[in-house]
């Protein structure tokens, strides 16, 4: 599988997404902000990455938080994981929230999230009047114990 990436005109100075170690499954994404962006506690911002991608049908890109930013600064992704569909060609944006106690500064080129490529199954939809029975049945949240 080949991931095709387009770097936007205003992001030519930023690195392309890359794996930081040989065993990484997520590629780091970089902040394409023109100037420092201060995100106050409990504030949400959309951070542009300066790239768009082309995925083959049957694949998705998941945008996930970086664990170091979460632990050290309380930075999380609002819709984690975010999904980039195979037919989306716009700029990838990262919706971050500052759950920390201090303002967080995003600088141009900061590693703000990671992108994982996954193969997905596109199911054939079949509507039924009843589903098969299982031991759990319709029991919901917490029904299997702690």
Short mmCIF file of C-alpha atoms in Angstrom, two decimals:
data_model
loop_
_atom_site.label_atom_id
_atom_site.label_comp_id
_atom_site.label_asym_id
_atom_site.label_seq_id
_atom_site.Cartn_x
_atom_site.Cartn_y
_atom_site.Cartn_z
CA UNK A 1 0.00 0.00 0.00
CA UNK A 2 1.37 3.41 -0.94
CA UNK A 3 0.34 6.58 0.92
CA UNK A 4 0.24 9.55 -1.41
CA UNK A 5 0.82 12.89 0.33
CA UNK A 6 0.44 16.43 -1.00
CA UNK A 7 2.27 19.15 0.90
CA UNK A 8 0.31 22.41 0.72
CA UNK A 9 1.96 25.55 -0.65
CA UNK A 10 2.22 27.22 2.78
CA UNK A 11 3.82 24.11 4.34
CA UNK A 12 6.79 23.44 2.05
CA UNK A 13 9.19 24.05 4.97
CA UNK A 14 7.55 21.42 7.20
CA UNK A 15 8.57 17.75 7.22
CA UNK A 16 6.28 15.14 5.73
CA UNK A 17 4.67 12.78 8.27
CA UNK A 18 7.21 10.26 9.44
CA UNK A 19 7.70 7.29 11.71
CA UNK A 20 10.03 8.26 14.55
CA UNK A 21 11.26 4.70 15.24
CA UNK A 22 11.47 1.47 13.29
CA UNK A 23 8.65 -0.05 15.37
CA UNK A 24 6.27 2.93 15.22
CA UNK A 25 2.82 2.38 13.74
CA UNK A 26 1.91 6.08 13.88
CA UNK A 27 3.46 8.84 11.78
CA UNK A 28 3.91 12.19 13.48
CA UNK A 29 1.96 15.15 12.06
CA UNK A 30 3.29 18.70 12.26
CA UNK A 31 1.56 21.97 13.12
CA UNK A 32 1.16 24.27 10.12
CA UNK A 33 0.49 27.44 12.12
CA UNK A 34 1.82 30.77 10.85
CA UNK A 35 2.52 32.11 14.35
CA UNK A 36 2.51 30.72 17.88
CA UNK A 37 -0.98 29.68 18.95
CA UNK A 38 -1.82 29.81 22.67
CA UNK A 39 -4.51 27.34 23.71
CA UNK A 40 -5.98 28.13 27.11
CA UNK A 41 -7.19 25.40 29.50
CA UNK A 42 -10.46 23.82 28.25
CA UNK A 43 -10.11 25.61 24.89
CA UNK A 44 -10.52 23.71 21.60
CA UNK A 45 -8.63 24.59 18.42
CA UNK A 46 -8.29 23.18 14.92
CA UNK A 47 -4.62 22.86 14.04
CA UNK A 48 -3.80 22.58 10.31
CA UNK A 49 -1.11 20.10 9.27
CA UNK A 50 -0.27 21.43 5.81
CA UNK A 51 -0.90 18.11 4.10
CA UNK A 52 -3.63 16.23 2.30
CA UNK A 53 -3.53 12.53 1.46
CA UNK A 54 -4.88 10.04 -1.04
CA UNK A 55 -5.77 6.62 0.34
CA UNK A 56 -6.95 3.62 -1.66
CA UNK A 57 -10.56 2.53 -1.13
CA UNK A 58 -10.75 0.19 1.84
CA UNK A 59 -8.28 2.19 3.93
CA UNK A 60 -8.61 4.96 6.50
CA UNK A 61 -6.18 7.20 8.35
CA UNK A 62 -6.77 7.52 12.07
CA UNK A 63 -5.58 10.67 13.80
CA UNK A 64 -4.55 9.94 17.38
CA UNK A 65 -3.09 11.93 20.26
CA UNK A 66 0.60 11.88 21.15
CA UNK A 67 1.03 10.29 24.56
CA UNK A 68 3.78 12.68 25.65
CA UNK A 69 1.61 15.75 25.02
CA UNK A 70 -1.25 14.11 26.89
CA UNK A 71 0.82 13.18 29.94
CA UNK A 72 2.96 16.31 30.20
CA UNK A 73 0.50 18.98 29.06
CA UNK A 74 -3.03 17.51 29.14
CA UNK A 75 -3.37 17.86 25.35
CA UNK A 76 -6.02 15.53 23.89
CA UNK A 77 -7.93 15.16 20.64
CA UNK A 78 -11.62 15.94 20.86
CA UNK A 79 -12.65 13.26 18.36
CA UNK A 80 -10.10 10.60 19.12
CA UNK A 81 -9.41 8.81 16.96
CA UNK A 82 -10.39 11.07 14.09
CA UNK A 83 -11.00 9.29 10.80
CA UNK A 84 -9.77 10.46 7.40
CA UNK A 85 -11.85 8.65 4.78
CA UNK A 86 -10.33 7.33 1.56
CA UNK A 87 -12.27 9.84 -0.56
CA UNK A 88 -11.29 12.98 1.44
CA UNK A 89 -8.72 15.17 -0.28
CA UNK A 90 -8.70 18.30 1.88
CA UNK A 91 -6.12 19.42 4.40
CA UNK A 92 -5.88 17.24 7.48
CA UNK A 93 -6.73 19.20 10.61
CA UNK A 94 -6.26 18.10 14.20
CA UNK A 95 -8.93 19.13 16.74
CA UNK A 96 -7.09 19.49 20.03
CA UNK A 97 -8.27 20.44 23.50
CA UNK A 98 -6.15 21.63 26.39
CA UNK A 99 -7.24 19.63 29.44
CA UNK A 100 -4.22 20.86 31.37
CA UNK A 101 -4.04 23.62 33.97
CA UNK A 102 -1.71 25.91 32.01
CA UNK A 103 -1.95 27.53 28.58
CA UNK A 104 -0.29 25.41 25.88
CA UNK A 105 1.64 26.99 23.02
CA UNK A 106 1.60 25.38 19.57
CA UNK A 107 4.56 26.48 17.45
CA UNK A 108 5.09 26.00 13.74
CA UNK A 109 6.48 22.53 13.12
CA UNK A 110 5.51 21.07 16.51
CA UNK A 111 4.56 17.39 16.42
CA UNK A 112 0.90 17.57 17.45
CA UNK A 113 -0.65 14.18 16.65
CA UNK A 114 0.03 10.90 14.94
CA UNK A 115 -1.56 9.24 11.94
CA UNK A 116 -2.12 5.48 11.70
CA UNK A 117 -3.23 3.84 8.43
CA UNK A 118 -5.69 0.97 8.76
CA UNK A 119 -7.40 -1.34 6.34
CA UNK A 120 -11.17 -1.36 6.85
CA UNK A 121 -13.92 -3.77 5.86
CA UNK A 122 -16.79 -2.24 3.91
CA UNK A 123 -19.74 -4.45 4.89
CA UNK A 124 -22.80 -5.31 2.88
CA UNK A 125 -25.80 -4.06 4.90
CA UNK A 126 -28.57 -6.53 5.59
CA UNK A 127 -31.61 -5.44 7.61
CA UNK A 128 -33.27 -8.09 9.80
CA UNK A 129 -36.31 -8.16 12.07
CA UNK A 130 -34.34 -10.04 14.78
CA UNK A 131 -30.68 -10.69 15.49
CA UNK A 132 -29.12 -13.93 16.69
CA UNK A 133 -29.26 -14.59 20.45
CA UNK A 134 -26.18 -14.42 22.67
CA UNK A 135 -25.57 -14.99 26.38
CA UNK A 136 -25.09 -11.24 26.94
CA UNK A 137 -28.06 -10.22 24.82
CA UNK A 138 -29.01 -6.55 25.21
CA UNK A 139 -27.23 -6.02 28.55
CA UNK A 140 -25.23 -2.84 28.22
CA UNK A 141 -22.62 -0.74 30.01
CA UNK A 142 -21.03 -2.55 32.94
CA UNK A 143 -23.12 -5.67 32.50
CA UNK A 144 -20.09 -7.98 32.37
CA UNK A 145 -18.75 -6.77 35.73
CA UNK A 146 -15.76 -4.71 36.78
#
